[in-house]
Amino acid sequence: MAVTSSGKIALWEGGSLWLVTAGRETTETGAHSHHAIQITFQLDGLIEIEGDGKSVSGPVVAVASDAAHLLRASGAAAALLFIEPESIAGRSLAQGLFRQNTVVSLKGERAISYIDELKRCLDDPDNQGDLVKLGQKIVADFAAATVPAKPDHRVRAIIDYARDRLEDRVTLPDAAAHINLSDSRARHLFAAHTGLPFKTYVLWLRMERAVQLYAAGSSLTEAAHQAGFADSAHFSRTFRRTFGLAASALRLEAIASPD
């Protein structure tokens, strides 16, 4: 499949910022969901996201973790901010943005003010550090309104255990034994804090890793293998189900956090 979109992806612990330029003026994805919280900034038009039984439009729209939705956009350029919901910032965003609906339009001056900064980053080829810092600044700004309880340290330990072993087979019993919990207690604790079964969460971690590797220049096959997918076809199917478009239609330049 021909590449139809390009751009940059800035990655840091707990989040990523995608700046994307499509090869057409209108974009529509199929219905999909992903574990990360998503805030979309349409940089040269409007975005409409349908989910939770209604349609929400505007230049900046946020989608809650694991919420099924589809996206329609007018304009070629967009910024997509993804935040890990188990992070402190993610938990704060969940409490502050999604109390009534899983899809919300962000209309305040704070949200709109970032569009010009994001445009500059998209146009500037030498903005690697700036893009990471801007992504982190936006997350911190939106998350500052509420102070959530810290995520359970045992859940973070399970996630870290899985993240460090994605090339291998990762099981909940092994992760539970690593932090001295029984299988049943770990399963209950993990689902209560993440809202997902462990196996589903590991699939999301594999997707994050594969996207990072693909954006850094690996082929679909190489990225799939190094992230622990069975093959590139499995990665491609999961990518389409997660983001609503084909991975092969997207070409990104990866920018890692300098920290």
Backbone as numpy.savetxt, mean C-alpha at the origin, in Angstrom:
# Nx Ny Nz CAx CAy CAz Cx Cy Cz
2.40 -7.91 -22.42 1.56 -6.71 -22.42 2.43 -5.47 -22.42
2.05 -4.47 -23.20 2.83 -3.24 -23.26 2.70 -2.44 -21.98
3.78 -1.73 -21.63 3.75 -0.86 -20.45 2.86 0.33 -20.75
1.85 0.57 -19.93 0.92 1.68 -20.13 1.03 2.75 -19.06
1.78 2.49 -17.97 1.97 3.47 -16.91 3.40 3.41 -16.43
3.91 4.55 -15.95 5.27 4.60 -15.42 5.32 5.58 -14.28
6.43 5.56 -13.55 6.55 6.49 -12.45 7.60 6.05 -11.45
7.41 6.47 -10.19 8.38 6.21 -9.13 7.66 5.66 -7.91
8.35 4.84 -7.14 7.81 4.35 -5.89 8.86 4.57 -4.80
8.49 5.31 -3.76 9.35 5.54 -2.60 8.92 4.59 -1.50
9.88 3.88 -0.91 9.57 2.85 0.08 10.26 3.15 1.40
9.55 2.94 2.49 10.12 3.04 3.82 9.36 2.08 4.73
9.88 1.86 5.90 9.25 0.92 6.82 7.84 1.42 7.17
6.84 0.63 6.79 5.46 0.96 7.14 4.70 1.72 6.08
5.34 2.05 4.93 4.60 2.80 3.94 5.30 2.88 2.60
4.58 3.34 1.60 5.15 3.59 0.28 4.33 4.67 -0.42
5.00 5.41 -1.30 4.37 6.46 -2.09 4.65 6.20 -3.55
3.57 6.04 -4.33 3.68 5.77 -5.76 3.29 7.03 -6.53
4.17 7.50 -7.41 3.84 8.58 -8.34 3.74 7.96 -9.73
2.56 8.04 -10.32 2.28 7.29 -11.55 1.76 8.22 -12.63
2.29 8.06 -13.83 1.77 8.74 -15.01 1.24 7.69 -15.97
-0.06 7.74 -16.24 -0.67 6.78 -17.13 -0.52 7.23 -18.58
-0.64 6.28 -19.49 -0.52 6.60 -20.90 -1.82 7.06 -21.52
-2.83 7.33 -20.69 -4.11 7.80 -21.19 -4.71 8.75 -20.17
-5.72 9.50 -20.60 -6.30 10.54 -19.75 -7.35 10.02 -18.78
-7.84 8.82 -18.98 -8.80 8.22 -18.06 -8.32 6.84 -17.67
-8.53 6.48 -16.42 -8.09 5.19 -15.89 -9.23 4.57 -15.09
-9.40 3.27 -15.24 -10.37 2.55 -14.42 -9.81 1.20 -14.05
-9.89 0.86 -12.77 -9.44 -0.45 -12.30 -10.64 -1.33 -12.06
-10.41 -2.62 -12.00 -11.44 -3.53 -11.57 -11.58 -3.48 -10.06
-12.62 -4.13 -9.55 -12.81 -4.20 -8.10 -11.66 -4.97 -7.48
-11.12 -4.44 -6.37 -10.00 -5.08 -5.70 -9.93 -4.59 -4.26
-9.08 -5.20 -3.48 -8.84 -4.74 -2.11 -7.39 -5.04 -1.75
-6.88 -4.31 -0.77 -5.52 -4.55 -0.30 -5.45 -4.20 1.18
-4.47 -4.78 1.86 -4.43 -4.62 3.31 -3.98 -3.22 3.73
-3.23 -2.55 2.89 -2.77 -1.21 3.25 -3.90 -0.19 3.17
-3.84 0.81 4.04 -4.66 2.00 3.87 -4.14 2.76 2.66
-5.04 3.28 1.84 -4.63 3.99 0.63 -5.18 5.42 0.63
-4.32 6.39 0.35 -4.76 7.77 0.09 -4.29 8.11 -1.32
-5.24 8.46 -2.19 -4.94 8.75 -3.58 -5.09 10.24 -3.85
-4.06 10.83 -4.43 -4.06 12.23 -4.84 -4.09 12.26 -6.37
-5.17 12.76 -6.97 -5.19 12.92 -8.41 -4.54 14.26 -8.73
-3.45 14.25 -9.48 -2.61 15.43 -9.63 -3.05 16.35 -10.76
-3.89 15.86 -11.66 -4.32 16.71 -12.77 -5.78 16.47 -13.17
-6.62 16.17 -12.19 -8.02 15.93 -12.48 -8.75 15.49 -11.22
-9.73 14.63 -11.38 -10.49 14.13 -10.25 -10.45 12.61 -10.22
-10.62 12.07 -9.04 -10.67 10.63 -8.87 -12.01 10.26 -8.25
-12.55 9.14 -8.69 -13.79 8.60 -8.11 -13.49 7.18 -7.65
-13.80 6.90 -6.40 -13.61 5.55 -5.87 -14.95 5.04 -5.37
-15.31 3.88 -5.85 -16.58 3.26 -5.48 -16.32 2.14 -4.48
-16.96 2.20 -3.34 -16.80 1.20 -2.32 -17.76 1.45 -1.17
-17.99 0.43 -0.36 -18.86 0.58 0.80 -20.27 1.02 0.39
-20.68 0.59 -0.81 -22.03 0.88 -1.26 -22.26 2.28 -1.78
-21.20 3.05 -1.97 -21.38 4.40 -2.49 -20.15 4.82 -3.28
-20.31 5.94 -4.02 -19.22 6.48 -4.82 -18.76 7.80 -4.24
-17.44 7.96 -4.07 -16.85 9.17 -3.50 -15.87 9.75 -4.51
-15.93 11.07 -4.73 -15.04 11.69 -5.71 -14.39 12.92 -5.13
-13.32 13.38 -5.80 -12.58 14.56 -5.37 -11.14 14.43 -5.79
-10.30 15.39 -5.50 -8.88 15.29 -5.83 -8.11 14.38 -4.89
-8.63 14.17 -3.65 -7.95 13.33 -2.67 -8.98 12.41 -2.01
-8.79 11.10 -2.13 -9.74 10.13 -1.59 -8.96 9.05 -0.84
-9.47 8.65 0.33 -8.81 7.64 1.15 -9.67 6.38 1.23
-9.01 5.22 1.28 -9.68 3.93 1.35 -9.12 3.16 2.54
-10.00 2.58 3.34 -9.59 1.85 4.53 -8.94 0.52 4.17
-8.22 -0.04 5.11 -7.59 -1.35 4.95 -8.63 -2.42 4.62
-8.30 -3.27 3.62 -9.11 -4.43 3.23 -10.49 -4.08 2.69
-10.72 -2.83 2.33 -12.02 -2.42 1.78 -12.05 -2.65 0.27
-13.03 -3.41 -0.20 -13.18 -3.63 -1.64 -13.59 -2.33 -2.31
-12.96 -2.01 -3.44 -13.26 -0.77 -4.13 -12.80 -0.85 -5.57
-13.30 0.05 -6.39 -12.78 0.24 -7.75 -12.54 1.71 -7.97
-11.66 2.03 -8.89 -11.18 3.39 -9.07 -11.40 3.85 -10.50
-11.88 5.09 -10.64 -11.96 5.76 -11.94 -11.29 7.12 -11.79
-10.45 7.48 -12.75 -9.72 8.75 -12.65 -9.73 9.46 -13.98
-9.90 10.78 -13.93 -9.71 11.64 -15.10 -8.40 12.39 -14.90
-7.53 12.33 -15.88 -6.20 12.89 -15.72 -5.17 11.78 -15.72
-3.98 12.08 -16.17 -2.98 11.04 -16.36 -2.09 10.80 -15.14
-1.97 11.78 -14.24 -0.99 11.69 -13.15 -1.67 11.54 -11.79
-1.14 10.64 -10.96 -1.70 10.41 -9.64 -0.60 10.02 -8.66
-0.85 10.24 -7.38 0.02 9.77 -6.31 -0.80 8.85 -5.42
-0.26 7.68 -5.13 -0.94 6.72 -4.27 -0.07 6.45 -3.05
-0.61 6.76 -1.90 0.10 6.59 -0.64 -0.48 5.38 0.07
0.38 4.39 0.38 -0.04 3.18 1.06 0.60 3.15 2.45
-0.21 2.87 3.48 0.27 2.86 4.87 -0.09 1.53 5.52
0.87 0.89 6.13 0.63 -0.36 6.84 -0.31 -0.12 8.01
-1.47 -0.77 8.06 -2.46 -0.47 9.10 -2.03 -0.87 10.51
-1.05 -1.80 10.63 -0.58 -2.18 11.97 0.45 -1.21 12.54
0.96 -0.30 11.71 1.90 0.69 12.23 1.16 1.69 13.11
1.89 2.44 13.93 1.26 3.44 14.78 0.52 4.47 13.94
1.16 4.91 12.84 0.51 5.88 11.97 -0.74 5.28 11.34
-0.66 4.03 10.91 -1.81 3.38 10.30 -2.98 3.24 11.24
-2.71 2.89 12.48 -3.78 2.76 13.47 -4.41 4.13 13.75
-3.60 5.15 13.75 -4.12 6.50 13.95 -5.00 6.93 12.78
-4.55 6.66 11.56 -5.35 7.00 10.39 -6.68 6.25 10.40
-6.64 4.98 10.75 -7.88 4.20 10.78 -8.89 4.79 11.75
-8.41 5.25 12.90 -9.30 5.84 13.89 -9.80 7.21 13.44
-8.96 7.98 12.77 -9.32 9.34 12.44 -10.11 9.51 11.16
-9.90 8.61 10.17 -10.51 8.81 8.86 -11.74 7.94 8.59
-11.79 6.76 9.18 -12.78 5.79 8.74 -13.78 5.41 9.84
-14.21 6.38 10.59 -15.15 6.08 11.67 -16.53 5.72 11.15
-16.92 6.28 9.99 -18.26 6.04 9.45 -18.25 5.28 8.13
-17.26 5.50 7.29 -17.22 4.86 5.98 -15.81 4.37 5.68
-15.73 3.39 4.78 -14.42 2.86 4.41 -13.80 3.61 3.24
-14.56 4.48 2.58 -14.05 5.34 1.52 -14.47 6.77 1.83
-13.51 7.70 1.91 -13.82 9.08 2.29 -13.07 10.06 1.40
-13.71 11.18 1.08 -13.08 12.26 0.35 -12.43 13.22 1.34
-11.17 13.57 1.10 -10.44 14.49 1.97 -10.40 15.85 1.29
-11.21 16.78 1.79 -11.43 18.04 1.08 -10.76 19.25 1.72
-10.14 19.08 2.86 -9.55 20.23 3.55 -8.31 20.76 2.86
-7.89 21.96 3.30 -6.71 22.59 2.72 -5.46 21.74 2.93
-5.41 21.02 4.05 -4.24 20.19 4.33 -4.04 19.15 3.24
-5.14 18.49 2.81 -5.03 17.47 1.79 -4.66 18.07 0.43
-5.34 19.15 0.06 -5.14 19.75 -1.25 -3.73 20.35 -1.37
-3.19 20.83 -0.24 -1.90 21.53 -0.29 -0.75 20.63 -0.75
-0.91 19.31 -0.61 0.17 18.41 -0.99 0.22 18.14 -2.49
-0.82 18.49 -3.23 -0.85 18.16 -4.65 0.28 18.83 -5.41
0.53 20.12 -5.16 1.61 20.82 -5.85 2.97 20.22 -5.52
3.18 19.85 -4.25 4.45 19.23 -3.87 4.64 17.90 -4.57
3.57 17.11 -4.67 3.66 15.82 -5.34 3.92 15.99 -6.84
3.32 17.01 -7.45 3.59 17.30 -8.86 5.06 17.61 -9.08
5.64 18.42 -8.20 7.05 18.77 -8.34 7.94 17.53 -8.25
7.59 16.64 -7.33 8.38 15.41 -7.19 8.25 14.53 -8.42
7.07 14.50 -9.02 6.87 13.69 -10.23 7.71 14.23 -11.38
7.84 15.55 -11.48 8.55 16.17 -12.60 10.06 16.25 -12.40
10.52 16.13 -11.14 11.94 16.32 -10.83 12.65 14.97 -10.84
13.64 14.76 -11.73 14.34 13.47 -11.78 15.33 13.27 -10.63
15.64 14.32 -9.89 16.66 14.22 -8.83 16.06 14.48 -7.45
14.95 13.79 -7.15 14.24 14.09 -5.91 14.11 12.88 -5.00
15.06 11.96 -5.06 14.91 10.70 -4.35 14.65 10.91 -2.85
15.53 11.66 -2.20 15.34 11.90 -0.78 14.09 12.70 -0.49
13.79 13.66 -1.36 12.61 14.50 -1.15 11.33 13.68 -1.21
11.25 12.72 -2.10 10.03 11.93 -2.25 9.77 11.07 -1.02
10.81 10.45 -0.49 10.65 9.66 0.74 10.20 10.56 1.89
10.87 11.70 2.04 10.53 12.62 3.13 9.11 13.16 2.99
8.70 13.44 1.74 7.36 13.95 1.53 6.31 12.90 1.89
6.54 11.66 1.48 5.61 10.60 1.85 5.48 10.44 3.35
6.59 10.44 4.05 6.57 10.32 5.50 5.89 11.53 6.16
6.12 12.72 5.58 5.51 13.94 6.11 3.99 13.89 5.98
3.49 13.44 4.83 2.04 13.36 4.63 1.43 12.38 5.61
2.05 11.21 5.76 1.53 10.22 6.71 1.49 10.79 8.12
2.59 11.41 8.54 2.65 11.97 9.90 1.60 13.06 10.10
1.38 13.87 9.07 0.41 14.96 9.15 -1.00 14.43 9.35
-1.43 13.49 8.49 -2.77 12.94 8.61 -2.95 12.10 9.87
-1.87 11.50 10.35 -1.98 10.63 11.53 -1.90 11.40 12.84
-1.60 12.70 12.79 -1.36 13.45 14.02 -2.63 13.74 14.81
-3.79 13.60 14.18 -5.03 14.01 14.85 -5.41 13.09 16.00
-5.02 11.83 15.95 -5.37 10.90 17.01 -4.13 10.17 17.49
-4.15 9.71 18.71 -3.02 8.97 19.27 -3.51 7.57 19.61
-3.21 6.57 18.79 -3.73 5.24 19.02 -2.91 4.46 20.03
-3.48 3.39 20.49 -2.71 2.47 21.32 -1.63 1.82 20.47
-0.48 1.55 21.06 0.59 0.92 20.31 0.19 -0.50 19.91
0.58 -0.93 18.69 0.28 -2.30 18.30 0.95 -3.30 19.24
0.29 -4.42 19.48 0.82 -5.44 20.37 2.20 -5.89 19.89
3.18 -5.90 20.78 4.55 -6.21 20.39 4.68 -7.65 19.89
3.81 -8.54 20.34 3.87 -9.92 19.88 3.41 -10.03 18.42
2.42 -9.24 18.05 1.97 -9.22 16.65 3.07 -8.66 15.76
3.72 -7.56 16.21 4.82 -7.01 15.43 5.94 -8.04 15.29
6.19 -8.82 16.34 7.25 -9.83 16.27 6.90 -10.92 15.27
5.62 -11.32 15.21 5.18 -12.31 14.23 5.35 -11.78 12.81
4.96 -10.51 12.59 5.10 -9.90 11.28 6.56 -9.81 10.87
7.41 -9.38 11.79 8.84 -9.27 11.48 9.44 -10.63 11.16
9.01 -11.66 11.91 9.48 -13.02 11.65 9.13 -13.45 10.23
7.89 -13.19 9.84 7.46 -13.57 8.49 8.18 -12.76 7.43
8.32 -11.45 7.66 8.95 -10.58 6.66 10.40 -11.01 6.38
11.08 -11.53 7.39 12.48 -11.92 7.23 12.65 -13.28 6.53
11.53 -13.97 6.27 11.62 -15.34 5.74 10.72 -15.56 4.52
10.46 -14.52 3.76 9.49 -14.63 2.68 9.94 -15.55 1.55
11.24 -15.74 1.38 11.71 -16.64 0.33 11.43 -18.09 0.68
11.15 -18.38 1.94 10.92 -19.74 2.40 9.43 -19.94 2.72
9.08 -21.13 3.09 7.73 -21.42 3.56 7.57 -20.85 4.96
6.58 -20.00 5.17 6.37 -19.34 6.46 5.06 -19.84 7.05
5.10 -20.39 8.25 3.89 -20.91 8.88 3.65 -20.23 10.22
2.38 -20.17 10.62 2.05 -19.59 11.91 2.63 -20.39 13.07
2.59 -21.74 13.05 3.20 -22.48 14.16 4.68 -22.13 14.37
5.42 -21.96 13.28 6.84 -21.59 13.41 6.98 -20.19 14.00
6.15 -19.25 13.51 6.20 -17.89 14.03 5.80 -17.84 15.49
4.78 -18.62 15.86 4.32 -18.66 17.25 5.41 -19.22 18.17
6.06 -20.30 17.71 7.12 -20.89 18.52 8.28 -19.92 18.70
8.52 -19.10 17.69 9.62 -18.13 17.74 9.43 -17.12 18.87
8.17 -16.81 19.21 7.90 -15.84 20.29 7.25 -16.51 21.50
7.36 -17.85 21.56 6.90 -18.62 22.73 5.41 -18.46 22.99
4.60 -18.56 21.91 3.14 -18.58 22.04 2.61 -19.90 21.48
1.49 -20.33 21.98 0.84 -21.50 21.40 0.24 -21.13 20.04
0.01 -22.13 19.20 -0.57 -21.86 17.89 -1.92 -21.17 18.01
-2.77 -21.65 18.90 -4.12 -21.11 19.01 -4.09 -19.67 19.53
-3.22 -19.39 20.51 -3.14 -18.03 21.04 -2.59 -17.07 19.99
-1.58 -17.50 19.24 -1.00 -16.65 18.20 -2.03 -16.38 17.11
-2.79 -17.41 16.73 -3.79 -17.24 15.66 -4.85 -16.24 16.09
-5.34 -16.36 17.33 -6.37 -15.44 17.82 -5.82 -14.02 17.94
-4.65 -13.88 18.50 -4.04 -12.57 18.70 -3.78 -11.88 17.37
-3.25 -12.63 16.40 -2.92 -12.05 15.11 -4.17 -11.57 14.38
-5.19 -12.40 14.34 -6.43 -12.03 13.66 -7.10 -10.85 14.34
-7.04 -10.80 15.68 -7.68 -9.71 16.41 -7.03 -8.37 16.11
-5.71 -8.36 15.89 -5.00 -7.09 15.68 -4.87 -6.70 14.21
-4.85 -7.67 13.29 -4.68 -7.35 11.87 -5.97 -7.46 11.08
-6.93 -8.22 11.60 -8.17 -8.45 10.86 -8.02 -9.46 9.74
-6.86 -10.14 9.69 -6.59 -11.09 8.62 -6.04 -12.39 9.18
-6.33 -13.51 8.53 -5.61 -14.74 8.87 -4.13 -14.57 8.53
-3.29 -15.31 9.23 -1.85 -15.19 9.04 -1.45 -15.46 7.58
-2.03 -16.48 6.98 -1.67 -16.85 5.60 -1.97 -15.71 4.63
-3.09 -15.04 4.82 -3.46 -13.91 3.96 -2.51 -12.74 4.16
-2.12 -12.51 5.41 -1.20 -11.41 5.68 0.17 -11.68 5.04
0.63 -12.91 5.10 1.91 -13.26 4.48 1.86 -13.02 2.98
0.71 -13.29 2.36 0.56 -13.02 0.93 0.72 -11.53 0.65
0.18 -10.68 1.54 0.36 -9.23 1.38 1.83 -8.85 1.51
2.55 -9.45 2.48 3.97 -9.17 2.63 4.75 -9.58 1.38
4.40 -10.73 0.80 5.05 -11.17 -0.42 4.79 -10.18 -1.56
3.56 -9.67 -1.62 3.23 -8.69 -2.65 4.07 -7.43 -2.48
4.19 -6.92 -1.25 5.02 -5.75 -0.99 6.46 -5.99 -1.47
7.02 -7.14 -1.10 8.40 -7.45 -1.47 8.56 -7.55 -2.99
7.63 -8.24 -3.65 7.73 -8.41 -5.09 7.61 -7.08 -5.83
6.72 -6.21 -5.37 6.58 -4.90 -6.00 7.88 -4.10 -5.86
8.50 -4.16 -4.68 9.75 -3.45 -4.46 10.83 -3.98 -5.41
10.93 -5.29 -5.53 11.95 -5.88 -6.40 11.67 -5.57 -7.87
10.42 -5.64 -8.26 10.05 -5.35 -9.65 10.34 -3.90 -9.99
10.02 -3.00 -9.04 10.30 -1.59 -9.26 11.80 -1.31 -9.32
12.59 -2.14 -8.63 14.04 -1.95 -8.62 14.72 -2.52 -9.85
13.95 -3.15 -10.74 14.52 -3.62 -11.99 14.49 -5.11 -12.22
14.06 -5.88 -11.24 13.95 -7.32 -11.43 12.83 -7.64 -12.42
12.94 -8.76 -13.11 11.85 -9.20 -13.97 10.70 -9.70 -13.10
9.53 -9.88 -13.69 8.40 -10.42 -12.93 8.75 -11.78 -12.34
9.45 -12.60 -13.12 9.83 -13.93 -12.65 10.79 -13.85 -11.46
11.81 -13.00 -11.57 12.78 -12.84 -10.48 12.12 -12.29 -9.22
11.28 -11.26 -9.39 10.61 -10.67 -8.24 9.71 -11.68 -7.56
8.97 -12.44 -8.35 8.07 -13.45 -7.80 8.84 -14.49 -6.99
9.94 -14.98 -7.56 10.72 -16.02 -6.89 11.32 -15.51 -5.57
11.91 -14.32 -5.60 12.57 -13.80 -4.41 11.58 -13.41 -3.30
10.34 -13.16 -3.68 9.32 -12.82 -2.68 8.57 -14.05 -2.18
8.87 -15.23 -2.74 8.26 -16.45 -2.25 7.01 -16.89 -2.97
6.68 -16.27 -4.12 5.55 -16.74 -4.91 5.95 -18.02 -5.65
4.95 -18.83 -5.97 5.23 -20.08 -6.66 5.84 -19.82 -8.02
5.35 -18.79 -8.72 5.88 -18.44 -10.03 5.37 -17.05 -10.39
5.80 -16.54 -11.55 5.41 -15.19 -11.95 3.91 -15.09 -12.22
3.30 -16.18 -12.66 1.86 -16.16 -12.92 1.08 -15.95 -11.62
1.56 -16.58 -10.52 0.91 -16.39 -9.22 1.04 -14.95 -8.76
2.24 -14.38 -8.92 2.45 -12.97 -8.59 1.55 -12.07 -9.43
1.47 -12.34 -10.73 0.67 -11.50 -11.63 -0.81 -11.55 -11.25
-1.31 -12.74 -10.95 -2.72 -12.87 -10.56 -3.00 -12.13 -9.26
-2.08 -12.25 -8.31 -2.26 -11.60 -7.01 -2.16 -10.08 -7.16
-1.25 -9.60 -8.02 -1.10 -8.17 -8.24 -2.39 -7.59 -8.83
-2.95 -8.26 -9.83 -4.19 -7.77 -10.44 -5.34 -7.78 -9.43
-5.42 -8.85 -8.64 -6.49 -8.93 -7.64 -6.31 -7.85 -6.57
-5.06 -7.49 -6.27 -4.78 -6.53 -5.22 -4.95 -5.09 -5.69
-4.41 -4.77 -6.86 -4.37 -3.38 -7.32 -5.30 -3.09 -8.50
-5.93 -4.13 -9.05 -6.91 -3.91 -10.10 -6.33 -3.68 -11.47
-5.04 -3.92 -11.67 -4.40 -3.78 -12.98 -3.26 -4.76 -13.09
-2.78 -4.95 -14.30 -1.72 -5.92 -14.53 -0.36 -5.36 -14.14
0.45 -6.17 -13.47 1.79 -5.73 -13.09 2.64 -5.42 -14.31
2.45 -6.17 -15.38 3.26 -5.98 -16.59 2.94 -4.67 -17.31
1.82 -4.03 -16.93 1.45 -2.75 -17.55 2.01 -1.56 -16.80
2.81 -1.83 -15.76 3.31 -0.76 -14.90 4.82 -0.83 -14.80
5.49 0.31 -15.01 6.94 0.34 -14.86 7.29 1.45 -13.86
7.88 1.03 -12.72 8.20 1.98 -11.65 9.70 1.98 -11.37
10.18 3.14 -10.96 11.55 3.29 -10.47 11.49 3.31 -8.95
12.21 2.39 -8.29 12.17 2.29 -6.84 13.10 3.29 -6.19
12.63 3.91 -5.10 13.43 4.83 -4.31 13.34 4.35 -2.86
14.40 3.84 -2.31 14.40 3.32 -0.95 14.63 4.44 0.05
14.16 4.21 1.26 14.37 5.18 2.33 15.86 5.32 2.61
16.36 6.55 2.82 17.76 6.73 3.14 18.10 6.33 4.56
17.09 6.09 5.40 17.34 5.77 6.81 17.77 4.32 6.97
